[in-house]
Amino acid sequence: EVQLVESGGGLVQPGGSLRLSCAASGFTLSNYRMHWVRQVPGKGLVWVSRLNIDGSSTTYADSVKGRFTISRDNALNTLYLQMNSLRAEDTAVYYCARGYPAYYDSWGQGTLVTVSS
Amino acid sequence: QAVVTQEPSLTVSPGGTVTLTCGSSTGAVTSGHYPYWFQQKPGQAPRTLIYDTSNKHSWTPARFSGSLLGGKAALTLSGAQPEDEADYYCLLNYSGARVFGGGTKLTVL
């Protein structure tokens, strides 16, 4: 069974850092594009970042460019989102999702990040 | 970054038909934007209904269909059911960067 489980969320002060993890099971992460998407509770979805299949290319939303880094560990079959210089507006539930060639067929349950002093 | 626009809310009668649209601030939406449509119910993660304009996943009910209509991506629901009440989001691809629309709250009433 394909499963994605996010972890690493929590409360962090403005300017701080946090690393989110997305543990994949039931498939090999490196065979798929992977994405991070966030959502402020009660608000809409916002696409954050993408890692391509061979791991050589990354893309970011303008709002996180230069502050967030997407990566993966093939041995652990885990996707990461390193978030630096966090701002209050980064507060959201963060989801990982499996992209091409699975076309966003699987999503994690999300992990909540709260940026507040 | 491009802005993707959707109707904030729509209402459809049970058994009725409704079309949700997805526009782009950069011009017409084309197949090259690889439009996606997602459904999200309260407390749940999103679920993909349509990818690459009109393709369905195995779980997508037949009453949902995707298309391009008048320069926008469109999601048509024919024969609405009470369980279709949800938020719907489109996603467009801009040469690698993706942008979600603001979402449409669909009420079946």
GROMACS .gro file of C-alpha atoms in nm:
model
  226
    1GLU     CA    1   0.000   0.000   0.000
    2VAL     CA    2   0.131   0.342  -0.097
    3GLN     CA    3   0.166   0.566   0.206
    4LEU     CA    4   0.316   0.907   0.280
    5VAL     CA    5   0.367   1.017   0.640
    6GLU     CA    6   0.480   1.370   0.720
    7SER     CA    7   0.650   1.467   1.044
    8GLY     CA    8   0.863   1.743   1.188
    9GLY     CA    9   0.605   2.015   1.227
   10GLY     CA   10   0.570   2.220   1.540
   11LEU     CA   11   0.604   2.564   1.694
   12VAL     CA   12   0.901   2.775   1.588
   13GLN     CA   13   0.989   3.140   1.640
   14PRO     CA   14   1.006   3.384   1.349
   15GLY     CA   15   1.346   3.360   1.186
   16GLY     CA   16   1.389   3.002   1.299
   17SER     CA   17   1.431   2.680   1.104
   18LEU     CA   18   1.249   2.351   1.078
   19ARG     CA   19   1.295   2.038   0.870
   20LEU     CA   20   0.990   1.846   0.758
   21SER     CA   21   1.009   1.480   0.662
   22CYS     CA   22   0.782   1.274   0.440
   23ALA     CA   23   0.842   0.902   0.482
   24ALA     CA   24   0.729   0.698   0.183
   25SER     CA   25   0.628   0.334   0.193
   26GLY     CA   26   0.489   0.097  -0.066
   27PHE     CA   27   0.688   0.255  -0.347
   28THR     CA   28   1.031   0.392  -0.433
   29LEU     CA   29   1.044   0.769  -0.388
   30SER     CA   30   1.314   0.819  -0.650
   31ASN     CA   31   1.084   0.693  -0.925
   32TYR     CA   32   0.847   0.988  -0.888
   33ARG     CA   33   0.840   1.364  -0.883
   34MET     CA   34   0.748   1.475  -0.535
   35HIS     CA   35   0.581   1.793  -0.419
   36TRP     CA   36   0.518   1.991  -0.104
   37VAL     CA   37   0.188   2.177  -0.072
   38ARG     CA   38   0.072   2.386   0.221
   39GLN     CA   39  -0.260   2.505   0.352
   40VAL     CA   40  -0.348   2.754   0.621
   41PRO     CA   41  -0.637   2.590   0.812
   42GLY     CA   42  -0.961   2.707   0.659
   43LYS     CA   43  -0.787   2.856   0.355
   44GLY     CA   44  -0.680   2.734   0.013
   45LEU     CA   45  -0.403   2.509  -0.110
   46VAL     CA   46  -0.067   2.662  -0.197
   47TRP     CA   47   0.196   2.478  -0.397
   48VAL     CA   48   0.539   2.509  -0.236
   49SER     CA   49   0.803   2.301  -0.411
   50ARG     CA   50   0.886   2.015  -0.644
   51LEU     CA   51   1.174   1.769  -0.678
   52ASN     CA   52   1.217   1.597  -1.011
   53ILE     CA   53   1.262   1.227  -1.060
   54ASP     CA   54   1.640   1.207  -1.081
   55GLY     CA   55   1.678   1.458  -0.801
   56SER     CA   56   1.870   1.703  -1.016
   57SER     CA   57   1.608   1.975  -1.046
   58THR     CA   58   1.403   2.165  -0.793
   59THR     CA   59   1.138   2.435  -0.828
   60TYR     CA   60   0.993   2.666  -0.565
   61ALA     CA   61   0.707   2.908  -0.523
   62ASP     CA   62   0.827   3.269  -0.520
   63SER     CA   63   0.713   3.304  -0.159
   64VAL     CA   64   0.964   3.045  -0.034
   65LYS     CA   65   1.246   3.074  -0.288
   66GLY     CA   66   1.582   3.116  -0.120
   67ARG     CA   67   1.447   3.006   0.219
   68PHE     CA   68   1.319   2.651   0.163
   69THR     CA   69   1.507   2.353   0.020
   70ILE     CA   70   1.351   2.029  -0.100
   71SER     CA   71   1.559   1.713  -0.101
   72ARG     CA   72   1.537   1.340  -0.049
   73ASP     CA   73   1.730   1.049   0.097
   74ASN     CA   74   1.698   0.751  -0.133
   75ALA     CA   75   1.829   0.507   0.126
   76LEU     CA   76   1.563   0.616   0.376
   77ASN     CA   77   1.299   0.663   0.105
   78THR     CA   78   1.220   0.999   0.263
   79LEU     CA   79   1.149   1.344   0.123
   80TYR     CA   80   1.249   1.656   0.314
   81LEU     CA   81   1.166   2.024   0.325
   82GLN     CA   82   1.426   2.236   0.500
   83MET     CA   83   1.263   2.563   0.600
   84ASN     CA   84   1.483   2.855   0.708
   85SER     CA   85   1.411   3.217   0.796
   86LEU     CA   86   1.055   3.124   0.883
   87ARG     CA   87   0.787   3.391   0.887
   88ALA     CA   88   0.442   3.406   1.041
   89GLU     CA   89   0.293   3.365   0.695
   90ASP     CA   90   0.458   3.023   0.664
   91THR     CA   91   0.220   2.893   0.929
   92ALA     CA   92   0.023   2.614   0.764
   93VAL     CA   93  -0.036   2.243   0.734
   94TYR     CA   94   0.229   2.102   0.503
   95TYR     CA   95   0.146   1.806   0.279
   96CYS     CA   96   0.374   1.596   0.063
   97ALA     CA   97   0.225   1.448  -0.252
   98ARG     CA   98   0.336   1.202  -0.517
   99GLY     CA   99   0.353   1.356  -0.862
  100TYR     CA  100   0.441   1.237  -1.209
  101PRO     CA  101   0.396   0.963  -1.324
  102ALA     CA  102   0.137   0.905  -1.055
  103TYR     CA  103  -0.032   1.243  -1.100
  104TYR     CA  104  -0.077   1.341  -0.735
  105ASP     CA  105  -0.246   1.011  -0.655
  106SER     CA  106  -0.122   0.999  -0.298
  107TRP     CA  107  -0.102   1.262  -0.025
  108GLY     CA  108   0.016   1.249   0.332
  109GLN     CA  109  -0.203   1.352   0.624
  110GLY     CA  110  -0.011   1.675   0.673
  111THR     CA  111   0.201   1.823   0.949
  112LEU     CA  112   0.125   2.158   1.113
  113VAL     CA  113   0.390   2.428   1.125
  114THR     CA  114   0.323   2.727   1.348
  115VAL     CA  115   0.556   3.027   1.332
  116SER     CA  116   0.498   3.249   1.631
  117SER     CA  117   0.683   3.419   1.914
  118GLN     CA  118   0.404   3.461  -1.026
  119ALA     CA  119   0.081   3.391  -1.214
  120VAL     CA  120  -0.257   3.416  -1.047
  121VAL     CA  121  -0.509   3.137  -1.103
  122THR     CA  122  -0.873   3.230  -1.060
  123GLN     CA  123  -1.176   3.019  -0.968
  124GLU     CA  124  -1.532   3.099  -0.871
  125PRO     CA  125  -1.535   3.139  -0.491
  126SER     CA  126  -1.859   2.952  -0.455
  127LEU     CA  127  -2.122   2.772  -0.661
  128THR     CA  128  -2.444   2.595  -0.581
  129VAL     CA  129  -2.595   2.301  -0.768
  130SER     CA  130  -2.916   2.111  -0.713
  131PRO     CA  131  -2.901   1.737  -0.654
  132GLY     CA  132  -2.895   1.569  -0.995
  133GLY     CA  133  -2.803   1.896  -1.161
  134THR     CA  134  -2.505   2.000  -1.368
  135VAL     CA  135  -2.245   2.262  -1.281
  136THR     CA  136  -1.920   2.378  -1.440
  137LEU     CA  137  -1.630   2.511  -1.239
  138THR     CA  138  -1.368   2.712  -1.424
  139CYS     CA  139  -1.000   2.789  -1.380
  140GLY     CA  140  -0.844   3.094  -1.544
  141SER     CA  141  -0.492   3.227  -1.566
  142SER     CA  142  -0.364   3.583  -1.532
  143THR     CA  143  -0.113   3.512  -1.811
  144GLY     CA  144  -0.376   3.443  -2.075
  145ALA     CA  145  -0.563   3.142  -2.202
  146VAL     CA  146  -0.526   2.814  -2.019
  147THR     CA  147  -0.401   2.547  -2.257
  148SER     CA  148  -0.317   2.180  -2.239
  149GLY     CA  149   0.041   2.293  -2.183
  150HIS     CA  150  -0.062   2.404  -1.834
  151TYR     CA  151  -0.151   2.039  -1.760
  152PRO     CA  152  -0.458   2.138  -1.557
  153TYR     CA  153  -0.542   1.937  -1.250
  154TRP     CA  154  -0.859   1.934  -1.041
  155PHE     CA  155  -0.866   1.834  -0.675
  156GLN     CA  156  -1.151   1.776  -0.436
  157GLN     CA  157  -1.110   1.843  -0.065
  158LYS     CA  158  -1.358   1.770   0.211
  159PRO     CA  159  -1.329   1.910   0.564
  160GLY     CA  160  -1.054   1.749   0.767
  161GLN     CA  161  -0.921   1.550   0.472
  162ALA     CA  162  -0.624   1.574   0.243
  163PRO     CA  163  -0.699   1.672  -0.117
  164ARG     CA  164  -0.790   1.402  -0.366
  165THR     CA  165  -0.707   1.428  -0.735
  166LEU     CA  166  -1.005   1.401  -0.969
  167ILE     CA  167  -0.861   1.511  -1.304
  168TYR     CA  168  -0.508   1.541  -1.440
  169ASP     CA  169  -0.370   1.674  -1.766
  170THR     CA  170  -0.695   1.853  -1.854
  171SER     CA  171  -0.929   1.555  -1.884
  172ASN     CA  172  -0.774   1.235  -1.754
  173LYS     CA  173  -0.933   1.057  -1.460
  174HIS     CA  174  -0.791   0.844  -1.185
  175SER     CA  175  -0.949   0.508  -1.119
  176TRP     CA  176  -1.146   0.652  -0.828
  177THR     CA  177  -1.285   0.952  -1.012
  178PRO     CA  178  -1.664   0.919  -1.045
  179ALA     CA  179  -1.782   0.917  -1.405
  180ARG     CA  180  -2.000   1.222  -1.338
  181PHE     CA  181  -1.687   1.440  -1.325
  182SER     CA  182  -1.518   1.549  -1.646
  183GLY     CA  183  -1.244   1.794  -1.736
  184SER     CA  184  -1.199   2.011  -2.043
  185LEU     CA  185  -1.080   2.341  -2.183
  186LEU     CA  186  -1.359   2.591  -2.230
  187GLY     CA  187  -1.335   2.949  -2.350
  188GLY     CA  188  -0.969   2.990  -2.258
  189LYS     CA  189  -1.009   2.829  -1.918
  190ALA     CA  190  -0.983   2.484  -1.770
  191ALA     CA  191  -1.320   2.348  -1.669
  192LEU     CA  192  -1.451   2.080  -1.438
  193THR     CA  193  -1.806   1.970  -1.513
  194LEU     CA  194  -2.015   1.775  -1.268
  195SER     CA  195  -2.317   1.610  -1.428
  196GLY     CA  196  -2.571   1.459  -1.190
  197ALA     CA  197  -2.451   1.612  -0.865
  198GLN     CA  198  -2.472   1.399  -0.553
  199PRO     CA  199  -2.482   1.521  -0.191
  200GLU     CA  200  -2.136   1.374  -0.136
  201ASP     CA  201  -1.996   1.607  -0.402
  202GLU     CA  202  -2.030   1.901  -0.165
  203ALA     CA  203  -1.668   2.002  -0.110
  204ASP     CA  204  -1.397   2.249  -0.201
  205TYR     CA  205  -1.249   2.214  -0.548
  206TYR     CA  206  -0.908   2.339  -0.651
  207CYS     CA  207  -0.742   2.362  -0.988
  208LEU     CA  208  -0.365   2.354  -1.036
  209LEU     CA  209  -0.176   2.487  -1.336
  210ASN     CA  210   0.184   2.425  -1.441
  211TYR     CA  211   0.390   2.727  -1.547
  212SER     CA  212   0.705   2.570  -1.690
  213GLY     CA  213   0.777   2.382  -1.371
  214ALA     CA  214   0.627   2.607  -1.107
  215ARG     CA  215   0.274   2.515  -1.010
  216VAL     CA  216   0.003   2.750  -0.893
  217PHE     CA  217  -0.325   2.657  -0.729
  218GLY     CA  218  -0.644   2.849  -0.780
  219GLY     CA  219  -0.816   2.995  -0.476
  220GLY     CA  220  -1.071   2.715  -0.473
  221THR     CA  221  -1.445   2.686  -0.532
  222LYS     CA  222  -1.678   2.591  -0.249
  223LEU     CA  223  -1.945   2.377  -0.410
  224THR     CA  224  -2.276   2.342  -0.230
  225VAL     CA  225  -2.525   2.073  -0.331
  226LEU     CA  226  -2.862   2.206  -0.229
   0.00000   0.00000   0.00000
